[in-house]
Short mmCIF file of C-alpha atoms and ligand atoms in Angstrom, two decimals:
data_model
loop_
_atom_site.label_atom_id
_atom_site.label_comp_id
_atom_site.label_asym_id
_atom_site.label_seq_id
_atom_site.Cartn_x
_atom_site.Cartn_y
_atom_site.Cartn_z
CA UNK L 1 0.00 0.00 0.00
CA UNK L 2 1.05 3.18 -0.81
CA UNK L 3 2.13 5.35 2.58
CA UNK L 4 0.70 8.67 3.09
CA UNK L 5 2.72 11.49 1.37
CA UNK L 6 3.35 13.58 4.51
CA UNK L 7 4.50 17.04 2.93
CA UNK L 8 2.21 19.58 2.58
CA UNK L 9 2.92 21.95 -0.50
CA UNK L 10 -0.25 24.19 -0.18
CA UNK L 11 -0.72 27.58 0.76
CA UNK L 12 -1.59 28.28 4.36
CA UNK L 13 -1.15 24.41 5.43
CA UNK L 14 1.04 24.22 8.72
CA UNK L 15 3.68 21.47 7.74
CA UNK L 16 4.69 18.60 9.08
CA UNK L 17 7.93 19.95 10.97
CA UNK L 18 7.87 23.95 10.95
CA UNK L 19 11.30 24.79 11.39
CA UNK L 20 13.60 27.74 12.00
CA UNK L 21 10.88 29.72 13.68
CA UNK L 22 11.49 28.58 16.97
CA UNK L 23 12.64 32.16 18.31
CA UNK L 24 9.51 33.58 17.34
CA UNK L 25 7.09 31.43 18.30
CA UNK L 26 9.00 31.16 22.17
CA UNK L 27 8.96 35.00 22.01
CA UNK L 28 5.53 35.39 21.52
CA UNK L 29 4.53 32.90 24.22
CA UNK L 30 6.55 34.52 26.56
CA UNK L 31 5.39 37.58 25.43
CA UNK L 32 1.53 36.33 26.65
CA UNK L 33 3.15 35.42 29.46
CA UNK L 34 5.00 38.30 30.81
CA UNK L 35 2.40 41.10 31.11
CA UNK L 36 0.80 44.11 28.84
CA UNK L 37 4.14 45.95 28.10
CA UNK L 38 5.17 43.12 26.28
CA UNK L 39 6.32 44.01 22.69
CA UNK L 40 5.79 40.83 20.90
CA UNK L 41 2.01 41.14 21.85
CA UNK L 42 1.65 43.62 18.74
CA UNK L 43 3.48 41.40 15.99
CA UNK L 44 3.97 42.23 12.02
CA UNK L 45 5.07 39.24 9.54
CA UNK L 46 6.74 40.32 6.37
CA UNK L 47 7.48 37.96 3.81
CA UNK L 48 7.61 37.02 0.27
CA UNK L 49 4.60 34.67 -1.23
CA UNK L 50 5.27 31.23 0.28
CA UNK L 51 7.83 32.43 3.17
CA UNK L 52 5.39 30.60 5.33
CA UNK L 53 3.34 34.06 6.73
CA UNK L 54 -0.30 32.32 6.95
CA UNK L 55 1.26 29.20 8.50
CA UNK L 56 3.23 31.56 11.54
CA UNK L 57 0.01 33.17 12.04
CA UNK L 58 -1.51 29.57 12.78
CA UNK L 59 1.49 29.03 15.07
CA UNK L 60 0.69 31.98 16.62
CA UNK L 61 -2.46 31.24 17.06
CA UNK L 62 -1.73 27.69 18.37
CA UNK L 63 0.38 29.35 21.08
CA UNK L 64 -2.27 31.56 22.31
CA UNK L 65 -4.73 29.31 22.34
CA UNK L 66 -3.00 26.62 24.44
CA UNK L 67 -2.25 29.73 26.87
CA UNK L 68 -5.97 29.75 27.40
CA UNK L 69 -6.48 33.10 24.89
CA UNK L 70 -9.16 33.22 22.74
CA UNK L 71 -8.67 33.91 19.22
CA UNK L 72 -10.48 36.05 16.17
CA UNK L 73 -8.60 34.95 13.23
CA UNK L 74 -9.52 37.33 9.95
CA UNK L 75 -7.70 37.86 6.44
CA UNK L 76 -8.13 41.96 5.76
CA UNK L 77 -10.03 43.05 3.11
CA UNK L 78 -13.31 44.95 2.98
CA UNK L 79 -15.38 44.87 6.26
CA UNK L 80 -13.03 42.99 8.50
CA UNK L 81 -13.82 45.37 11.56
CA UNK L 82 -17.05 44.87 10.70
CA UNK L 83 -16.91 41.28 10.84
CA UNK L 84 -14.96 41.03 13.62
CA UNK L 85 -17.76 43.22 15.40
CA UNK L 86 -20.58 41.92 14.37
CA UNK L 87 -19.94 37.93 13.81
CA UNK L 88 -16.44 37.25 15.55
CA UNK L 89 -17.01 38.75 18.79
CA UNK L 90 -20.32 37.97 19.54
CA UNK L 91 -19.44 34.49 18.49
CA UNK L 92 -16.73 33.93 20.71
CA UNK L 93 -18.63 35.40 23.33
CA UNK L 94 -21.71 32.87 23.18
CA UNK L 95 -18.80 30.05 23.10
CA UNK L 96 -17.79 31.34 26.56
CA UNK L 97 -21.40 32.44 27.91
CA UNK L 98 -22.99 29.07 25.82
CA UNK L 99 -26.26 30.32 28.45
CA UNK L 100 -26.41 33.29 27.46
CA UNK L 101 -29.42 33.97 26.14
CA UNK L 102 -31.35 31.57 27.90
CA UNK L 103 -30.59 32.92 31.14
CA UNK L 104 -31.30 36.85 29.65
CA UNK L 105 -35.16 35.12 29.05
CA UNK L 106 -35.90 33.73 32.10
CA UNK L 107 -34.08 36.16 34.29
CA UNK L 108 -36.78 38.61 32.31
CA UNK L 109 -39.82 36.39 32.91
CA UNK L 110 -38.88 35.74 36.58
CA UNK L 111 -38.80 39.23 37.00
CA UNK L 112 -35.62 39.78 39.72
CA UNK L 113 -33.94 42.68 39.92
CA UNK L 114 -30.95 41.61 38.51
CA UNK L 115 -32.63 40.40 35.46
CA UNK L 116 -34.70 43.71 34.69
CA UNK L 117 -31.56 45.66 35.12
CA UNK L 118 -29.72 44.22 32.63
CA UNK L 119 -32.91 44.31 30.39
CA UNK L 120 -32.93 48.67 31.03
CA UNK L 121 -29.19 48.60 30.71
CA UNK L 122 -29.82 46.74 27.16
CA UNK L 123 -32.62 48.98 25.68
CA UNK L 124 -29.83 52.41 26.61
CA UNK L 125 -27.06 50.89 25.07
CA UNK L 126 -25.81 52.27 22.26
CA UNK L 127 -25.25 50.01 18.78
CA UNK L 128 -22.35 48.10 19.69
CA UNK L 129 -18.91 48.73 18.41
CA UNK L 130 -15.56 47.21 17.66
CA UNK L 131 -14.50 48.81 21.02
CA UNK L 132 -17.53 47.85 23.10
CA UNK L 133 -17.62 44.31 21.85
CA UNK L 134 -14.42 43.63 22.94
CA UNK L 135 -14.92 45.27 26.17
CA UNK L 136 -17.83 42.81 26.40
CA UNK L 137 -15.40 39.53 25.70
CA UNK L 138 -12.38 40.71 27.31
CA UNK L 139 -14.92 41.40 30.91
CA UNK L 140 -16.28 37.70 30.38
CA UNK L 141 -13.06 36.09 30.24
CA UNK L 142 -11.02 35.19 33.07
CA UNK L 143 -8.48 37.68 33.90
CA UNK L 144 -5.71 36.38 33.27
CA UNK L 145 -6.16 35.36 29.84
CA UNK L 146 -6.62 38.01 26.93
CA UNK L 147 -7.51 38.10 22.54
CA UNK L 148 -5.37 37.37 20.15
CA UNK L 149 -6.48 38.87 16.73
CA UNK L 150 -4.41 37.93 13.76
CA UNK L 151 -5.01 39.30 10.02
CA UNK L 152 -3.46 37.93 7.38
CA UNK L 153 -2.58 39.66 4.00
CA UNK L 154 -2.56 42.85 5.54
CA UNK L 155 -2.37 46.31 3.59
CA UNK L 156 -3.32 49.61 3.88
CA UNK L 157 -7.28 50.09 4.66
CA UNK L 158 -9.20 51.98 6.51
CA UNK L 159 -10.20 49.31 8.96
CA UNK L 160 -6.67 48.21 9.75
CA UNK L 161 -5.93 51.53 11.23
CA UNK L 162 -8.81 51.83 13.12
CA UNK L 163 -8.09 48.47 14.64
CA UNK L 164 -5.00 49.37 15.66
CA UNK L 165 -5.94 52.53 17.25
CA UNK L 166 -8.97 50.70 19.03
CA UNK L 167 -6.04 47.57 20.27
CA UNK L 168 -4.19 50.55 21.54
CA UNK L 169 -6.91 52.47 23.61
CA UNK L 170 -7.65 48.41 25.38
CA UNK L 171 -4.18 48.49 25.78
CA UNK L 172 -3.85 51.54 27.82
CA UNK L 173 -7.08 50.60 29.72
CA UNK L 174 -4.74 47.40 30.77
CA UNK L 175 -6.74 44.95 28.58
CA UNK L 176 -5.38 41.84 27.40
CA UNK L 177 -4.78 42.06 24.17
CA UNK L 178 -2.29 40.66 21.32
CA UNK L 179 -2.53 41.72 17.49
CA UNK L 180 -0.38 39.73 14.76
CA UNK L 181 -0.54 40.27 11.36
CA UNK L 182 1.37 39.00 8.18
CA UNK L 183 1.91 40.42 4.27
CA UNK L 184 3.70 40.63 1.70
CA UNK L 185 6.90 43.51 2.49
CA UNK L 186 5.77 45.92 -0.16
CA UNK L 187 1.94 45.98 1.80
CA UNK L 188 3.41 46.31 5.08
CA UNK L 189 5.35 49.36 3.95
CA UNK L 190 2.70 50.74 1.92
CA UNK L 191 0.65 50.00 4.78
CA UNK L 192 3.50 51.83 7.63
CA UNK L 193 3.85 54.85 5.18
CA UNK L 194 0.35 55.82 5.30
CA UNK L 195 -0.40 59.29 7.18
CA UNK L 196 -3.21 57.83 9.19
CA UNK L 197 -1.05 54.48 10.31
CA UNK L 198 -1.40 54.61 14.01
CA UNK L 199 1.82 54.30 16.23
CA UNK L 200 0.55 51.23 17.17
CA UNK L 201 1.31 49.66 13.89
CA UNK L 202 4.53 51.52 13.69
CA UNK L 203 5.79 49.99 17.05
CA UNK L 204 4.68 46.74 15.87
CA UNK L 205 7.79 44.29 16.29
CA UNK L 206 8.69 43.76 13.17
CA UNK L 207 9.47 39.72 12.41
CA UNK L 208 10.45 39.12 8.44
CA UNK L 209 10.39 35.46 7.47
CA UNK L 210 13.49 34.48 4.81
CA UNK L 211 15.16 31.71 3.87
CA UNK L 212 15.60 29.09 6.16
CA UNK L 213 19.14 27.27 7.19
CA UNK L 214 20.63 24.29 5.50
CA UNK L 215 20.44 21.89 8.98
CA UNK L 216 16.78 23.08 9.37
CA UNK L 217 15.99 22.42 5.63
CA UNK L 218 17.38 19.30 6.52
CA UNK L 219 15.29 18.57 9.19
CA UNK L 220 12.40 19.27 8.09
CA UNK L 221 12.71 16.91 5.02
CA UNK L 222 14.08 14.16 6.98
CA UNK L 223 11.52 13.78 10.21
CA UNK L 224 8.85 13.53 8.31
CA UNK L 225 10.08 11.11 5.82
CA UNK L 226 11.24 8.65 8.91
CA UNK L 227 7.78 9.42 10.42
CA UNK L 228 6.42 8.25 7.18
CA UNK L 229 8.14 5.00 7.24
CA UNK L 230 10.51 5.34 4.54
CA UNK L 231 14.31 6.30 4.56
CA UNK L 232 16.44 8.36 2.17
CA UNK L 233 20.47 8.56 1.68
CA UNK L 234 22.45 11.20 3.03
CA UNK L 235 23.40 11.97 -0.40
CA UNK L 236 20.33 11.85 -1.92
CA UNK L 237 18.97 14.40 1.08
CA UNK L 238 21.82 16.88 0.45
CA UNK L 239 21.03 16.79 -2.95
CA UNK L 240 17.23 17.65 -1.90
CA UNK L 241 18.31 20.39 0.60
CA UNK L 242 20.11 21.59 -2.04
CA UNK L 243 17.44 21.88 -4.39
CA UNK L 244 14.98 23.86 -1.89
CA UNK L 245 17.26 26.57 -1.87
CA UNK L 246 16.24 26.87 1.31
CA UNK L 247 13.02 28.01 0.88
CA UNK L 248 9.80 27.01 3.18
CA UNK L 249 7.67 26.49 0.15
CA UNK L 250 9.80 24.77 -1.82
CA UNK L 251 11.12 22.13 1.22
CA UNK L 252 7.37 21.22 1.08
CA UNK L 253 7.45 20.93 -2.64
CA UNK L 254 10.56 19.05 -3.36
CA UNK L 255 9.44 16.82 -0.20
CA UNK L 256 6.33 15.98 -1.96
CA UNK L 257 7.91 15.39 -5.17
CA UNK L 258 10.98 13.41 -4.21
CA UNK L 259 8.32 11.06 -2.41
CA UNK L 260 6.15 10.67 -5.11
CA UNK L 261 9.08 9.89 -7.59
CA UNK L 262 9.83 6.60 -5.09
CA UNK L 263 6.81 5.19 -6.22
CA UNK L 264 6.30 3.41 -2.64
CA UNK L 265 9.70 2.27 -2.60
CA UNK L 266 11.08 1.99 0.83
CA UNK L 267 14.41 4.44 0.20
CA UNK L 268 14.25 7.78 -1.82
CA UNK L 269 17.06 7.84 -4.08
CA UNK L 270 19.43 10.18 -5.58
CA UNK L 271 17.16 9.81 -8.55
CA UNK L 272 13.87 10.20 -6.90
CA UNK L 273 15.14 13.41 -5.66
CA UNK L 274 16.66 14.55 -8.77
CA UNK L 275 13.03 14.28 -10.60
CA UNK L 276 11.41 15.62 -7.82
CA UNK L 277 13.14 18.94 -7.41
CA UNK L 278 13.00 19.27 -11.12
CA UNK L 279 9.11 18.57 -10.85
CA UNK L 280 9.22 21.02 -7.69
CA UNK L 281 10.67 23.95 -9.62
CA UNK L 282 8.21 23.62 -12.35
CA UNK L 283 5.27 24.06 -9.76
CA UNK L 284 6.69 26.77 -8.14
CA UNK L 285 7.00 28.86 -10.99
CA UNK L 286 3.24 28.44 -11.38
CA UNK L 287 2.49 28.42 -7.67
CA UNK L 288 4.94 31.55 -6.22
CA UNK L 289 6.39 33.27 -9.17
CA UNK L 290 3.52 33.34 -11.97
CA UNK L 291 1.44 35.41 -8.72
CA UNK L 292 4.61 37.19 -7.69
CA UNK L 293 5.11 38.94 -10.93
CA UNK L 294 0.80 39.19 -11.60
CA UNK L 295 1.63 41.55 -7.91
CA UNK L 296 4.13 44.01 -9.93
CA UNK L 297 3.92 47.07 -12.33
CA UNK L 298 4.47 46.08 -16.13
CA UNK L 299 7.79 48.06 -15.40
CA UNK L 300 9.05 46.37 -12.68
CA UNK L 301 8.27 43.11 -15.08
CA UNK L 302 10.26 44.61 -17.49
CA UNK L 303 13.19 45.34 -15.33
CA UNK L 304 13.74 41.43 -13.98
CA UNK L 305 13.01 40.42 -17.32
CA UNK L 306 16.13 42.56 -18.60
CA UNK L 307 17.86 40.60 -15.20
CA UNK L 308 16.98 37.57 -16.64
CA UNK L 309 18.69 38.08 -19.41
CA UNK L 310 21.95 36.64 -17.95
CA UNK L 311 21.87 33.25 -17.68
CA UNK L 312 23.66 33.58 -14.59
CA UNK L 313 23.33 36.41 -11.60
CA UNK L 314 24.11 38.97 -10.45
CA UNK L 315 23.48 41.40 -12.90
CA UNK L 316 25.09 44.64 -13.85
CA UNK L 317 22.60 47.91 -13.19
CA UNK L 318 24.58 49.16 -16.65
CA UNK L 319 23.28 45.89 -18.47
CA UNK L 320 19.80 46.24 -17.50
CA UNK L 321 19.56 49.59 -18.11
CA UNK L 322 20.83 49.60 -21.93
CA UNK L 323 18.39 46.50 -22.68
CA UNK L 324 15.65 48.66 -20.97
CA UNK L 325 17.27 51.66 -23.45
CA UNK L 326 16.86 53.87 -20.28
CA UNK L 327 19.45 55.83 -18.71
CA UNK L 328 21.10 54.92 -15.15
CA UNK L 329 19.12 57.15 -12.62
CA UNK L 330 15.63 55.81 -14.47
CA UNK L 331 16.82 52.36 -13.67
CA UNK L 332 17.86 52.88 -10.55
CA UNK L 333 14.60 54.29 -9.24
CA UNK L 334 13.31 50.56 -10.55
CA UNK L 335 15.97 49.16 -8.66
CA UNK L 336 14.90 50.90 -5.53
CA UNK L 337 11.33 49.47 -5.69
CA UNK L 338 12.47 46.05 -6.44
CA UNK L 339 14.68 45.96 -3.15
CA UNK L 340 12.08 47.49 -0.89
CA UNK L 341 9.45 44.68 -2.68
CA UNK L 342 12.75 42.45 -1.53
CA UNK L 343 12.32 41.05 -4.95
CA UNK L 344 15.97 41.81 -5.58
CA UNK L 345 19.20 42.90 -3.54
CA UNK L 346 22.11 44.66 -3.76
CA UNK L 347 24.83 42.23 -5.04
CA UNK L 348 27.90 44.06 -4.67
CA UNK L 349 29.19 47.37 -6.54
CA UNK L 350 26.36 47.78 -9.49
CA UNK L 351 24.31 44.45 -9.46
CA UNK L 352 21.37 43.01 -8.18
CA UNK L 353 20.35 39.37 -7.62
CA UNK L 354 16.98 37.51 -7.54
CA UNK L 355 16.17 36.91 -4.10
CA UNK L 356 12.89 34.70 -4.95
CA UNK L 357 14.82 31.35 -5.62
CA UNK L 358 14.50 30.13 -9.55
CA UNK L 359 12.93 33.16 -10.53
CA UNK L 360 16.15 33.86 -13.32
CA UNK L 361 15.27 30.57 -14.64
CA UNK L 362 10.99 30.62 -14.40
CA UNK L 363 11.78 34.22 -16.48
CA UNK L 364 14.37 32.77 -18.95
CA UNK L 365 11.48 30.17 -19.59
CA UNK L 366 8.38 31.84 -19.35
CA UNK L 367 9.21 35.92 -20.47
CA UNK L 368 6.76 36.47 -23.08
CA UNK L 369 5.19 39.05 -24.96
CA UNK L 370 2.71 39.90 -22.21
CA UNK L 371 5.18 39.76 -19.53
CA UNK L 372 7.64 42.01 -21.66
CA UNK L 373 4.93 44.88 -21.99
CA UNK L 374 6.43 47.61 -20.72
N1 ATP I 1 9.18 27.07 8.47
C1 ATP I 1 8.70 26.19 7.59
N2 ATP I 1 9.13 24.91 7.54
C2 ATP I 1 8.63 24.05 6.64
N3 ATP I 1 7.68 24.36 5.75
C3 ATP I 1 7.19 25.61 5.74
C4 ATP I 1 7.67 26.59 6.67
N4 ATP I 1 7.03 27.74 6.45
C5 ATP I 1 6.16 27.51 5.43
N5 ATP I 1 6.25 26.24 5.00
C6 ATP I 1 5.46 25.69 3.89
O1 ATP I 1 5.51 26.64 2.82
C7 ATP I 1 4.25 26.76 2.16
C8 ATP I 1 3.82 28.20 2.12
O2 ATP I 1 3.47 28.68 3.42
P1 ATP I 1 2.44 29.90 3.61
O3 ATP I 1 1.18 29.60 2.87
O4 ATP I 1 2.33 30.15 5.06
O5 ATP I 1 3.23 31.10 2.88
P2 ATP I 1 2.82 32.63 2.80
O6 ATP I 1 4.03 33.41 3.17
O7 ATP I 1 1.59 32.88 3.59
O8 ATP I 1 2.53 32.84 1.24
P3 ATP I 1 1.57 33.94 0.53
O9 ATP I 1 2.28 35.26 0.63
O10 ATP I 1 1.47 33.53 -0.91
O11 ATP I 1 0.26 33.92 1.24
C9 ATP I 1 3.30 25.81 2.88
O12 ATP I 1 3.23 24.63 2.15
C10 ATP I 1 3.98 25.57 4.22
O13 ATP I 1 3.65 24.29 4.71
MG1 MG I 2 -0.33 33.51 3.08
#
């Protein structure tokens, strides 16, 4: 019978062994831990598509909710304050108060004081908001414990910043609260540069996910193969470390490739891993780099496509600019807004390098027409 294929290429899906993020996920617990001050309670994830943002929020999560926090989990876009108030909240509250209602109705028909109090109280309130809701959890929970709210794909949007100024004024008041959110580096920026972004956001400790080391790369191949029954060389794993680059998505990817070459045999070989990273870098380029690029000007296309030009990096800024036919300063305003995207980096004295592994090569094969439009 054919075992399980234990890796997990797929975006958002917590691996099998989550590795080199152990500092951040002990800093946030202690962080819970240690009191309101703590910095880590207000937490921004930068990354590039398939640095493994979505699946640190989940470990985030995970950690707050074994601390006994409850947690309102949202991706931004339009209305998220609105859902949080009006479906999030409310919903975690009747999870804690499961009697809620119930005991609102008879306390009513029995008539006690404390019953027809809360009714008045009711009736004068005004319509809830994001503030009062929370007020409304954070006073039913135990005192100890607090909300976690994480957003995911963050940008800039009205709501963000008035959640963040709302977090802070519940923060003052010495309320529980913890706020992580994760997108791409170009969002958070545009996101940090805007007028109306609060301090909050500002102070936000800032966590950016890259590349991850070769012995955790390692790791996180190997454990789950052994778990899975199955073995694989030390050569043949080098050559598959190798291969991810060292880069969470793609240690899921050529994982789940280098298995599936084996064909249920007991050892992945050389071989198997050879096909499988090759099969790995194809999906990638349709996975992580097809949307990377769909998230960048027609100029900024242009400009890695002139990159890409060299079979081999870095680049010269001089190259790039004369197959762009634009002079240096143009080009180096490009250049500018591909490093803060973290797209590209400085690679010495005038040249940049991909930083998005196999992105020369997915350009070499796949810069066409409609990708070239300037
Ligand atoms: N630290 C890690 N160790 C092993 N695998 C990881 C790690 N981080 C992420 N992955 C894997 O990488 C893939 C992408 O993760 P995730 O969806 O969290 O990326 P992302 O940064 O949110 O991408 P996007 O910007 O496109 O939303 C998933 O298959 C996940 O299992
Ligand atoms: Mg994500």
């Amino acid at each position: 019978m054919l075992a399980v294929n234990p890796f997990t290429p797929g975006f958002g899906v917590t691996p099998p062994l989550l590795v080199g993020r152990e500092h951040e996920i002990d800093d946030f617990r202690v962080a819970l831990q240690e009191g309101i001050g703590a910095i880590e309670r207000i937490t921004l994830v930068t990354g590039l598509r398939g640095t493994g943002k979505t699946v640190m929020l989940n470990a985030y999560e995970d950690v707050a909710k074994s601390e006994g926090w409850v947690v309102l989990s949202e991706t931004a876009g339009r209305g998220v304050l609105n859902r949080l108030t009006h479906t999030a909240v409310p919903e975690a509250l009747r999870m804690l108060e499961p009697n809620q209602t119930q005991s609102r109705i008879t306390g009513l028909s029995v008539g006690g004081g404390f019953g027809a109090q809360r009714q008045v109280k009711e009736l004068n309130e005004p319509e809830p908001n994001f503030r009062s809701r929370m007020n409304q959890l954070l006073d039913a929970m135990s005192p100890e414990t607090g909300v976690l709210i994480t957003i995911d794909e963050i940008h800039r949007d009205d709501d963000i910043e008035l959640l963040g100024s709302t977090l802070q004024h519940l923060r003052r008041e010495g309320r529980h609260v913890a706020f992580v959110a994760a997108g791409l580096p170009s969002m958070v920026q545009d996101l940090l540069a805007s007028t109306h972004a609060s301090t909050f956001l500002r102070r936000a400790d800032r966590r950016h996910l890259g590349s991850v080391s070769e012995d955790d790369v390692r790791q996180a191949l190997r454990v789950p193969i052994s778990h899975g029954d199955r073995t694989i060389s030390d050569h043949a794993l080098s050559a598959a470390v190798a291969g991810t680059q060292g880069y969470p998505f793609m240690i899921q990817l050529v994982g789940q490739q280098a298995w599936r070459a084996a064909h249920g045999e007991h050892e992945i070989s050389s071989d198997h891993v050879e096909r499988g990273v090759a099969q790995a870098q194809r999906k990638i380029g349709q996975l992580v780099h097809a949307p990377a690029m769909a998230d960048l000007s027609p100029t900024d296309r242009s400009f890695l496509i002139a990159m890409a030009d060299d079979a081999q990096g870095p680049s010269r800024m001089a190259d790039i600019a004369a197959r762009l036919g634009v002079n240096s300063s143009y080009a180096g305003q490009y250049r500018m807004r591909l490093i803060d995207a973290e797209v590209i980096e400085p690679a010495g004295y005038g040249k940049v390098e991909f930083t998005i592994p196999y992105l020369r090569q997915y350009l070499r094969e796949h810069a066409t027409a409609d990708l070239r439009h300037f």
